[in-house]
XYZ file of C-alpha atoms in Angstrom:
316
model
C 102.914 44.006 117.648
C 103.684 47.498 118.284
C 106.330 45.817 121.327
C 107.834 43.089 118.972
C 108.168 46.659 116.061
C 110.221 48.998 118.978
C 112.487 45.773 120.651
C 113.752 44.865 116.662
C 114.188 48.267 115.638
C 116.174 48.899 119.309
C 118.286 46.136 118.106
C 118.749 47.348 114.877
C 120.395 49.845 115.946
C 122.505 48.140 117.992
C 124.484 46.213 115.239
C 124.660 48.944 113.473
C 126.113 50.852 116.347
C 128.377 47.734 117.391
C 129.263 46.867 113.761
C 130.094 51.034 112.718
C 131.645 50.786 116.489
C 134.084 47.552 114.958
C 134.814 49.475 112.314
C 136.566 52.734 113.621
C 138.383 50.220 116.032
C 140.174 48.827 113.000
C 140.907 51.912 111.801
C 142.035 53.599 114.545
C 144.723 49.814 115.042
C 146.372 51.486 111.514
C 149.797 53.347 111.636
C 149.683 56.761 111.899
C 151.647 57.051 108.087
C 148.590 56.980 107.053
C 147.003 59.529 108.484
C 149.741 62.049 105.900
C 150.404 62.207 102.658
C 153.358 61.605 101.290
C 155.413 64.161 100.634
C 153.809 65.614 104.291
C 155.697 62.114 105.860
C 159.094 63.640 103.683
C 158.774 67.182 104.472
C 156.835 67.433 108.457
C 159.684 66.906 110.730
C 158.835 63.939 113.919
C 157.390 67.191 116.338
C 155.239 68.305 113.743
C 154.089 64.561 112.963
C 153.129 64.975 116.585
C 151.891 67.747 116.729
C 148.995 66.897 114.024
C 148.089 63.904 115.660
C 147.174 65.528 118.604
C 145.263 68.498 116.930
C 143.193 65.918 115.150
C 143.348 64.062 118.604
C 144.818 61.012 117.208
C 147.229 60.247 120.579
C 144.216 60.062 122.503
C 143.447 57.104 124.953
C 141.019 54.581 122.571
C 138.204 55.235 124.888
C 138.970 59.395 124.921
C 138.101 58.921 120.434
C 135.840 56.442 120.577
C 133.459 59.119 123.115
C 134.623 61.652 120.808
C 132.900 59.585 117.516
C 129.831 59.147 119.283
C 128.993 62.118 120.580
C 129.673 63.689 116.366
C 127.582 60.535 115.377
C 124.722 62.133 117.790
C 125.186 65.390 115.596
C 125.140 64.166 111.684
C 128.615 64.836 111.677
C 131.184 62.194 109.854
C 134.187 63.777 110.087
C 135.735 65.749 107.258
C 137.902 64.054 104.328
C 141.712 64.050 104.437
C 141.965 62.155 100.925
C 138.875 62.010 98.597
C 137.737 65.077 98.767
C 140.415 67.017 101.216
C 138.783 70.005 103.902
C 134.987 69.205 102.167
C 132.246 67.372 104.961
C 132.052 63.665 104.648
C 128.135 63.974 105.109
C 128.435 67.009 101.515
C 130.425 64.159 99.744
C 128.018 61.007 100.357
C 125.770 62.749 100.303
C 125.430 63.849 96.304
C 127.303 59.932 95.765
C 124.077 58.637 97.275
C 121.263 60.644 95.257
C 122.952 59.044 92.325
C 122.406 55.508 93.451
C 119.971 55.892 94.828
C 118.104 57.161 91.164
C 119.423 54.510 89.809
C 119.039 51.626 92.242
C 115.297 52.804 92.685
C 114.325 52.251 88.322
C 116.779 49.161 88.538
C 114.855 47.804 91.819
C 111.432 47.967 90.305
C 112.183 46.305 86.485
C 113.319 43.908 89.003
C 110.399 43.244 90.274
C 108.240 43.667 87.500
C 110.057 41.449 85.393
C 111.294 38.531 87.661
C 108.260 38.217 88.638
C 105.740 38.268 85.801
C 108.958 36.087 84.849
C 108.758 33.679 87.269
C 104.213 33.442 87.255
C 104.912 32.951 83.068
C 107.400 29.928 84.260
C 104.330 29.012 86.509
C 102.110 28.836 83.438
C 103.945 27.166 81.210
C 105.606 24.362 84.028
C 107.857 21.864 81.943
C 107.391 23.514 78.194
C 109.151 25.994 76.445
C 109.189 28.581 78.179
C 109.155 27.331 80.941
C 112.990 26.074 80.559
C 113.870 29.184 78.696
C 113.636 30.906 82.208
C 115.478 28.290 83.999
C 118.605 28.180 81.193
C 118.405 32.537 82.305
C 118.225 31.724 86.042
C 121.077 28.915 86.044
C 123.214 31.934 83.509
C 123.072 34.717 85.754
C 124.320 32.223 88.425
C 126.836 30.291 87.616
C 128.220 33.693 85.369
C 130.141 35.599 87.263
C 128.984 39.021 87.519
C 131.624 40.546 85.505
C 131.878 37.813 82.837
C 127.130 38.657 82.152
C 128.573 42.284 82.745
C 130.983 42.375 80.215
C 128.643 40.739 77.274
C 125.788 43.231 78.121
C 128.190 46.151 77.410
C 129.316 44.090 74.359
C 125.744 43.530 73.085
C 124.685 46.616 73.937
C 127.464 49.072 72.365
C 127.856 47.427 69.358
C 123.704 46.612 68.545
C 122.048 48.957 70.523
C 124.491 51.811 69.944
C 123.911 52.872 73.842
C 127.147 54.231 75.874
C 129.216 52.525 77.285
C 130.201 55.366 80.467
C 128.071 57.053 82.541
C 127.633 60.817 82.006
C 125.955 63.631 84.161
C 125.689 65.417 80.343
C 122.829 62.437 79.412
C 122.175 60.652 81.984
C 118.790 58.556 80.585
C 121.137 57.302 77.501
C 124.085 56.645 79.543
C 121.870 54.734 82.828
C 120.309 52.430 80.286
C 122.959 49.770 80.446
C 123.925 50.075 84.082
C 120.176 49.519 85.341
C 120.369 46.238 83.275
C 123.030 44.996 84.645
C 122.156 45.882 88.323
C 118.483 43.997 87.460
C 119.322 40.984 85.925
C 120.566 38.794 89.051
C 117.420 40.086 91.181
C 115.366 39.364 88.199
C 116.631 35.265 88.218
C 116.081 35.639 92.092
C 111.878 36.652 91.848
C 111.867 34.533 88.863
C 112.884 31.756 91.174
C 111.422 31.496 94.192
C 107.833 33.350 92.404
C 108.299 29.750 90.036
C 108.574 28.106 93.242
C 106.127 29.105 95.636
C 103.542 29.155 93.583
C 104.126 25.656 92.290
C 103.972 25.282 96.076
C 100.370 26.555 96.024
C 99.699 24.916 93.097
C 100.344 21.467 94.951
C 98.254 22.334 98.084
C 95.027 20.623 99.012
C 93.075 23.295 99.421
C 93.787 24.500 95.740
C 92.968 20.835 94.407
C 89.820 21.456 97.208
C 89.698 24.758 95.135
C 89.268 23.459 91.993
C 86.703 20.221 93.104
C 84.391 23.069 94.184
C 84.099 24.547 90.124
C 86.527 27.461 90.965
C 88.091 28.526 88.140
C 91.806 28.601 87.197
C 92.131 32.443 87.253
C 90.248 33.305 90.469
C 92.774 30.494 91.992
C 95.397 31.885 90.338
C 94.750 35.675 91.580
C 92.446 34.947 95.053
C 94.538 32.407 96.646
C 97.795 31.310 93.992
C 99.916 34.874 93.455
C 98.722 36.082 97.649
C 100.004 33.322 99.164
C 103.572 32.611 96.989
C 104.479 36.506 97.454
C 104.415 36.337 100.979
C 107.448 35.029 101.198
C 109.026 37.397 98.427
C 108.037 40.312 100.766
C 110.998 40.374 103.909
C 113.548 39.836 100.967
C 112.253 43.066 99.011
C 112.849 45.397 101.090
C 116.613 44.825 102.133
C 116.886 44.397 98.277
C 115.955 47.943 97.845
C 117.652 49.561 100.128
C 121.311 47.462 98.989
C 119.983 48.512 95.575
C 119.833 52.096 96.502
C 123.122 52.325 98.484
C 124.949 51.181 95.391
C 126.892 48.847 93.140
C 130.827 48.358 93.856
C 131.079 46.592 90.377
C 129.030 47.674 88.326
C 129.163 51.620 89.715
C 133.452 51.299 88.760
C 132.130 49.201 85.453
C 130.482 52.310 83.956
C 132.480 54.866 85.841
C 129.195 55.681 87.778
C 129.542 58.438 90.971
C 127.743 56.678 93.378
C 127.870 54.893 96.643
C 130.481 52.305 95.405
C 133.615 54.075 93.960
C 133.266 56.337 96.875
C 133.962 52.870 99.420
C 136.753 51.883 97.213
C 138.904 55.202 96.118
C 138.455 56.525 100.735
C 139.471 52.411 101.791
C 142.358 53.281 98.664
C 143.227 56.489 99.872
C 142.739 55.493 103.710
C 140.576 58.795 104.318
C 139.342 57.180 107.571
C 136.803 59.298 107.765
C 134.858 58.515 105.022
C 135.544 54.545 105.353
C 133.650 54.990 108.538
C 130.716 56.878 107.103
C 130.139 54.166 103.593
C 130.269 52.351 106.348
C 128.077 53.120 108.380
C 124.971 53.475 105.730
C 125.937 50.111 104.317
C 125.529 49.204 107.319
C 122.624 50.417 108.640
C 121.193 50.479 105.099
C 120.609 46.545 105.212
C 120.234 45.733 109.168
C 117.337 48.473 108.289
C 116.184 46.340 105.326
C 116.123 43.209 107.268
C 114.296 45.032 109.557
C 111.094 45.944 107.173
C 111.548 42.501 105.880
C 110.030 41.803 109.448
C 107.896 43.986 109.745
C 106.187 43.599 106.261
C 105.721 39.766 106.853
C 103.630 40.137 110.208
C 101.218 43.582 108.146
C 100.857 41.142 104.795
C 100.378 37.790 106.361
C 98.283 37.983 109.193
C 99.260 33.982 109.691
C 102.243 35.367 111.446
C 101.198 36.222 115.178
C 103.927 36.894 117.851
C 102.995 34.029 120.853
C 105.298 33.839 124.451
C 106.885 35.230 126.668
C 109.789 36.018 125.015
C 107.164 37.523 121.916
C 108.960 35.018 119.086
C 106.975 35.061 116.336
């Protein structure tokens, strides 16, 4: 298991490196005019522009630039912002934004896990009855209706009925975070409810459950000791990836509620052609996604003893 874990970790690091490299090369294919502001393009002479490009290393061969970029990554240097916050280090900008997204993401993830799994259990216990049908309607609605429409409905009901603020404010974090957290949670709640119900129903129809009933085991013991335990194992692989990506922030939700998190930062950096910030944001998102998949694989092996590493290639 240790050898497999190390191998998967190295594959994850390589995947992130490839993604970041591709983004770096694509950004370097942009015209050099994007390096300058509109005012600088008008005022600076062609010689002055070339001097600035040389000073920034943008006239060097692409392999030289790439090597320099790798060296900066080893020192956790993501460059300096030129447009979003001119002159400020990219790591400093992203650290403050990431903290906001992390706090909101962790809360929404906790809400999603508790509410989604509880809904799936209730649907299973009342299979083909009112609560099961009600949960199914919710799941279908969340998956069928565009996210922006769902967020708009939540915003309308939240502001008019519960009198909650419509925009995020650092002066009233608790109240202004309620609606964004609800929006971040509704999709994951539907996911966990759907798969918890599906896995539990599958377990209830298996032969070992029938055998347990014949032996006189109570329904409560069957549900707790067998069904819930075995049904939760497939969900484990999704939890780390979902958690890390939620911490990374939501592009739509954070933009919708004017939250100063990672989502608006990436879109702002792209719109302003701030290549240093774009590269840093992409690296964070790629890292979160890849690490999430890696942790999901490891957790599956830890929580499910039936999963073994077999064969010379040590595949599952």
